[in-house]
Every structure is written in C-alpha cells, then in structure tokens.
C-alpha cells in the first residue's frame, strides 16, 4: 500500500449521511454515538437512526446480527436520518449486504477487508466475494484491513487478541471523523471517563482512535476530506439529546412544575426500558421508580400513587399497553390523573421489538372496554419528547384524566441537537387539591367527589389524609356529583357523555396549529409523531419545486385541534403519511368527511423524505424521476 | 373541499339530564344520599370516634347471613381502638363480594379491578407511607387472577394489611370453584366435580417470604379482632386469611372448624410461647421427626410438657404447622403462624431517595437540563 504524507484538499459540503454497520459485538452503536457527539460539537444540525437486532448476541457474522447506526448531519436543516447514505462503514460482509441498498450510487463503502474470508462470506450468504466481482462497481470501495491495522497499532501492548480486536471500531470512528473534519477530542474525553478504571484498555482505544484518524491523512485513497460547517440553528444553548432522555427530563420538569413527585411504574420492555433506566438515576428529584412484576402492576401502582396525590406515570411498549388497558379504564372511571407512555414498536404481538411503527394509535384511542375516551398526544422529534411529556402531565392533572403519550422506537433512540429550555419559562401547573367540603346538603357541609369544574369538567382531587373529605372511588359507574355507585340508566348515559365532553374540552388548551410550507393551496400533509422530519423535508422539497404544499403536524390526536378542519379546507387535497396501515387517516375521514389520501409504510423503518415527496408529486400529477 | 364535519353535540357542562341526581332512580344502588363525612375530623384526632363513625350511609348489599357482615362489623369496631385518624386510613380492594368492603368503611377507599389491589396498594403506600393501607381481597381475587401481585406484595414487604376473605368459592360470579376449593367440588362450572388441585393461602404466603402470616375465622369475632390488631401492629406486609362463610354458594365450608360442636377438636389456636394444645386441653401436638402428631393428653401417657411449644419467629415451625392443613387427622391451625422483622418496601424506597439526595444534593432542574456537553449558537 502506497503510504505517503500529503496535503489533502478540504471540500465544504452542506450535509452528509454516514452509516456504521457491523456485527452486534462490533461496537457500532458506540461509534455512531461518538460520531454524533463530534458532529454536535461541530455545531451541525443532525438526526440519527440506530437500528439494532432484537437478539442481544445474534450469531456473529450473520445478516440478522447486523447492528447499524445512521447519522445525517449538515449545515442546513436536518430533519431525518437521511434518505440515502453517502458513506457506509461495513465491518463485515453481512453488514455490507444488509446496508448496501441504503447507499446512494456513487457513495463510498469503507469495508473491513479482513472480514471477507470464505467463512464470513458464507455466513452472510454471499456466493462470491463482492469485493472481487463487479457487483459494487457503482460505488467507490475503500478496503481497509481494519483488524490488521488495529493489531499493528497495539503490537506492543500487553493485550489478548480479543481485546485488541474490540478496538477496531475506534479505528473506523477515527477515520470517519477525519473524513468529515470532525473533532476527535469529544471521543477521547469520553473514552477517558468510560475506561477511567481500566487504564490499559483506555490507552489501547485512544491509540487506535488516533491511528484511524491519522490513517486518512496518510493513505492515498482519501484525496479529499469534507467539512460540514455549523448549522444556522436558532441562537441559544444546545446539547445533543436522545428521545428517551428528553422524555424522562420532560417528566421530571413536569413534576417540578406541578409540585408533585413522580411515581413511575414500569416493567422492562424494549424500547421503553430506557426511560426507566434514565428516571432511576434521578432519585434526588424525589422520583420513585418501581420495577413492577408486570405491566398491570406497573400501571396499577402508578394509579395507586395518583390516588395518593403523586404524579403517577407508567410506560411500556407494544404488548405492554394491552396489559395496562384495564387499569387505564379504571383511571377513566375514577377520573384520576395518570400518564401512560407507549413507545410504539412493530406489532402485533411481540412483532418487531427493536423496530419503529405507529400502529398503536387506534389502540390508544379506543383500546379499552366500554366508552373510555382519553387525551392522546404524540411528540414529533426526539427533542420534542420533552415537551410532549410535559404536556401529557399537564393535561392529566388539569383535567383529572389518564393521558396516553405515543412515542415510538425511532423517537426514543434517535437524537438531535436540542435547544435547552429555560427551566423558569416552563408553565406552572400546581393542582389545587380539595381541602374542604364543596356542597351543602340538608344543611350539612359535604364533599362530593364528582362535582365538576365548570371550565375543564375536572372533578376535585382530594388526597387521602385530608380530614373530612373521606370518599370511595372505584370502577363501578358513578352517580353524577355524589360519586356513589349507580346503575341508573339515565345517569350512565349522562356520565358517559360527560367523560367524553371532558376530554373534548382539552381542545380549548391546544394552541393554533402551525402550518409548515404553503399556507393554502394544492395539498396539505397531515402527520403525527415521528414522521415530522420526513414530512417537513418532503414539503420543503415540494415547495422548492413550486408546488403549493403545506403540512400540519398533530401533537394532539385526541381531541383533535379545533382549527384542523379550517386548515384542511384551505387545500385541494390532503395526505396522511403514517407508519401503519392507515390509522390517522380513518380519524380524519370520519371526523371531517373528506377523502384524505393515505400513505402507508409498515417496514419497521421511518419514512424517507423522498417517499413522501414522491407521493405528493404523484397526487399532484407531477412526475419525478 | 366540503366544509369540515360538524362536531357532535355533547352535554353542556354542569347541566344534568332530567331527573339527575336528585330524583330517586329505580335501579339498585342509584339515588343514594351522598356520603356525609361524619365525626369531628379536621384536626385529625381520632378521639371520641365510635364504631358508627366508620360506617357509611351506603346500604350493605351482601346476602343476608354472609360471613362478610361479621368481618365488617369487627373492623368497624376495631377502627376507633387503633387510634389512626379516619382520613389516614385507606381500604383498597379488587373485585368480588368481599371487595365491596371499602364502600362500607367511612375512610378513604378504592374499589379497583379484579386481582390488582396489591399492585395499586403498593403504589399508594410507596408514595404515601404516612397512610394506613388495608387491602381486602377474595380467594379468587388474590389467588387466581391476582396471584402474581400477591406474592410480590409479600416478598417486597409493603407495609400494609391484607385481608383475604377465603370462602373457597367465586361468590360474585355466582358460585364457580376457586383455587382454594377442594378437589371434586361440584359447582356450576364443574358439574362432574373439579379436578383442580387446590392450594392453601398460608403456605403460599410463607413461600412468598411474607413477614406476617395469620389465619382467623368469621365466626370468632374476638379472635378475628385480635388477629386484625396484630396484623395492624406489624411493620411490613401482614397477611391475614379469614375463613368466611358464603352461605349462598358454599354454605358450611368451614363449619367443622367454626361451629361449637366440632370446633374444639378440629381447630387449634397457635399462641407464641405456648404449647400446642386443643380439644379443651384433651389433646396436643408433638413434633415427631419433621411431622406433627396428635397426642391424647387425657390418658396419662402424654402431658402438656410433651407438646410442641409454638414459636412464631420460627419459619421451620410455620412451614410444618401450615402444612398440617392437608392432614385430616390433625386440627386446622388458626392464629399467627409466622412473624419476623424486615424493613418494609416503602421504608426502603424512601430511605434510598433520602440517601441519594444527601449524596447528590436536591435535584436541580436547570442543572439537569444543562447537563453534559453543551454549546452556544
Ligand atoms: C378481569 C375480570 N375478570 C373476571 C371478572 C369477574 N369476576 C368478578 S369477581 C370474580 C371472582 C370473585 O371471587 P373471589 O375473589 O373469591 O371473591 P368473592 O366474591 O368470593 O368474595 C370474578 C371472576 C372481573 N370482574 N374482571
Ligand atoms: S354470594 Fe356468598 S360471598 Fe357473596 S355476598 Fe352472598 S353469601 Fe356473601
Ligand atoms: Mg371467594
């Protein structure tokens, strides 16, 4: 290999997408995470898509053991993890095979040439070595003997082969950082804290990282390196944030702003467990976390805590929501606040545990026995999980109702630069607990637990421990105002409608919808949840094509915002893209009696902006290549 | 585009449907007067409260003759003596005849969902250790649908009292066999007899590492009250099984142990530090290897000194004695089987929060939001 030192050209580019792919044990999530940090340091806008197998240690070298981390970064607005990959780092043939179709033609493949032996190829299902035939001729292929170079770097270190081997992700990371002129310091710092107690491992990783970084400088294959300038983000103080982290902080912020400590009940399930892990670290905020025996107990305990005057929160994914539904219905009947977080994942049943989907919307809205409406809200980006969690708590307490927060796997594991909110600017929503009787009956002052607030229709919240307000709640139908058990037909119908009306009243708190793109015209895209970035990117592209396309993104799925109908009426067509088999679209058609079109993707993966753009253009009769 | 669809009309706030709620509705349960908080309240002092202060204005709706009445009466009588302010007392129940209990106690209450009362009570007690929490449950509620929650409540040692009304039948659903019904039981769902093997709640509770396990019966109010009091005194999860007669679907299930003519030689009352003697002193139990043997104290062959002296701190004895229930020739034990001190869950949860807070300082929201690597734009 010709190695010579030379000055390299640096070319400025607006954005790029890189994908680290390898075996589950190759440390790709780590490499991706550290690249993200460096990109954040470089002040880029960014979005990430970690994509890992459900098996913890799938057989090495197989396609189903491939773990990937995709990152889209730019000096321009970045709203999705990237439709097409510019640089793929493939640690083995399986990773190459699984990821190749994401790479744009002309893109760069950096392959670990040491991992293309006969056995590796067999495991990945290649009959021929793709590095040796011309199947990759549409790409620029850079073969690097990653394992060999790593071992060489560490030849004088007193480490076993396996330990050395595990450092090779640092080589790849170092090289990738060099390619995009990213700082290496954040990764070095991170290593120092991670391996503070294992100095020899720390030293090995540092050396390999630097070696990889230096490698780009010295080999001929890399004639140019790229640079992505800082993005023009809104001024302020930023940090990189993961969706689950944002969500957990949103709950803590809400707890502070309502003055109630959090009781968080949860049973481990991917990808919701991360919230449990995160909250459990913050006990000094008075957070009580409870790893329950199952989801039913998790929800039950959270509801018990709400009854006691706490901010009761429970979180789950997929099948866990089904288990919680009976408790949620009790919360509807007892009219107690409860926040239920559902990190949606591919279903039904165990489905695709590590993949994303938006298929629990109708379950969230209707998945309980009887008439049991409740507010449903959804965040649109990883950072938005903070605000959505905050809002869910606020509504739950203000309206004395369970609220379902629909996040998803993509939002949970995705990250982005986050404009840090000022803690003092967040709304205070301290509840006023009942302290005294609220009625006089037959000359006696009494407390009736189901007398309602005129504006919100919320009933009073009287905590156990408050003398004179002793009362009984339960799942049996309540008599209006007294809260006594009632089987009376008129009362039941009245109460069913009253509970529904209470949920509808939440709409009075929903701020006017913001329309992205054209404010009126040809087509309105209506989205919810994690598709926001892809939708806005697509709408941007359509507007650039001269199309009059706009988008609204729904934070509130129940009740729907009051102004949605008016906005819909300003466009010729409407389109609802969803990662499911058409759920929001049913609500829109039913509510507005409009022929809203539906774009469905159910592959466990987020939308590419391009897919939405194409659909919009198709609908408007414009052909795009 | 056509205009947006009209919003459905909903009842305006505060407006009641005709006849509500003042009118007396026809259906059962409707039109009850609102529950009036009674007694002094206010300062939280329980002084001067009587049994009546713990009754609600709701009609008690168990079948006439049901054992649940005696349990309720005993509880209402005990309450003023416990010295816990009414507003600090909470009854949490599941679903079943037994689980209607909270509606009849003028304290805070939550009639929840089938089997889940232990879970709900865990959240309540863990967040509000200052409350005195009682769980009321049935044999189906606690051992069938809620079996999972029961064992975890016990192993965690949540500081609550759990009263299991065991009538060996599903009462509310009109008489199917339960996990405690004897094999061969003929019910509506088992016309040819049940083939299910039953289990006994007491050994189950011991197996779940409960720190207080006792059994009593509806027909012995004095013993029942003593057991309730001891359950209440215990710091930690107190498990009290109450034999309860369902005179409609399983009448007489426990008469052998509860009725005067058979009780003496069929039931034995465990007392800490006292020899195991029953049948009016005529018989006793001695330990023979790892098993118990009933001995006749009247013939002169055996004396009280030969009888096993009960030690409620011994898990070994508790295990042996609780298993006695399977042996036909041995009496059925009542009383406290086992008791030990172990920190309660709610206490540990709070202690950990306090420790972490001392170590890391009270959480600071702004610091949390600004943690890690940040940058200015
Ligand atoms: C999820 C659910 N499944 C079934 C029922 C019906 N159900 C109500 S009570 C009960 C059994 C009650 O038996 P037990 O706990 O022994 O109480 P008892 O009525 O005997 O006091 C059943 C099956 C229910 N309410 N909820
Ligand atoms: S059915 Fe049995 S347990 Fe239920 S109230 Fe009647 S007698 Fe009591
Ligand atoms: Mg029963």
PDB file of C-alpha atoms and ligand atoms in Angstrom, chain B residues 96-98 137-141 164-172 176 178 180 244 246, ligand 3:
ATOM      1  CA  UNK B  96     -65.673  -9.795  44.295  1.00  0.00           C
ATOM      2  CA  UNK B  97     -68.306  -9.777  47.012  1.00  0.00           C
ATOM      3  CA  UNK B  98     -65.567  -9.271  49.564  1.00  0.00           C
ATOM      4  CA  UNK B 137     -59.496  -9.383  48.679  1.00  0.00           C
ATOM      5  CA  UNK B 138     -61.117 -12.742  47.999  1.00  0.00           C
ATOM      6  CA  UNK B 139     -59.728 -16.180  47.241  1.00  0.00           C
ATOM      7  CA  UNK B 140     -60.348 -15.738  43.523  1.00  0.00           C
ATOM      8  CA  UNK B 141     -59.192 -12.152  43.526  1.00  0.00           C
ATOM      9  CA  UNK B 164     -58.039 -12.455  52.318  1.00  0.00           C
ATOM     10  CA  UNK B 165     -61.680 -13.449  52.668  1.00  0.00           C
ATOM     11  CA  UNK B 166     -61.487 -17.106  51.810  1.00  0.00           C
ATOM     12  CA  UNK B 167     -64.872 -18.663  51.103  1.00  0.00           C
ATOM     13  CA  UNK B 168     -63.418 -21.282  48.771  1.00  0.00           C
ATOM     14  CA  UNK B 169     -65.748 -20.116  46.011  1.00  0.00           C
ATOM     15  CA  UNK B 170     -66.307 -17.330  43.498  1.00  0.00           C
ATOM     16  CA  UNK B 171     -69.176 -15.529  45.154  1.00  0.00           C
ATOM     17  CA  UNK B 172     -69.818 -12.550  42.928  1.00  0.00           C
ATOM     18  CA  UNK B 176     -67.778 -21.304  40.406  1.00  0.00           C
ATOM     19  CA  UNK B 178     -61.914 -21.198  43.201  1.00  0.00           C
ATOM     20  CA  UNK B 180     -58.950 -22.932  47.228  1.00  0.00           C
ATOM     21  CA  UNK B 244     -65.557 -16.663  55.514  1.00  0.00           C
ATOM     22  CA  UNK B 246     -70.599 -17.917  51.722  1.00  0.00           C
TER      23      UNK B 246
HETATM   24 MG1  LIG C   3     -64.348 -16.178  47.163  1.00  0.00          MG
END
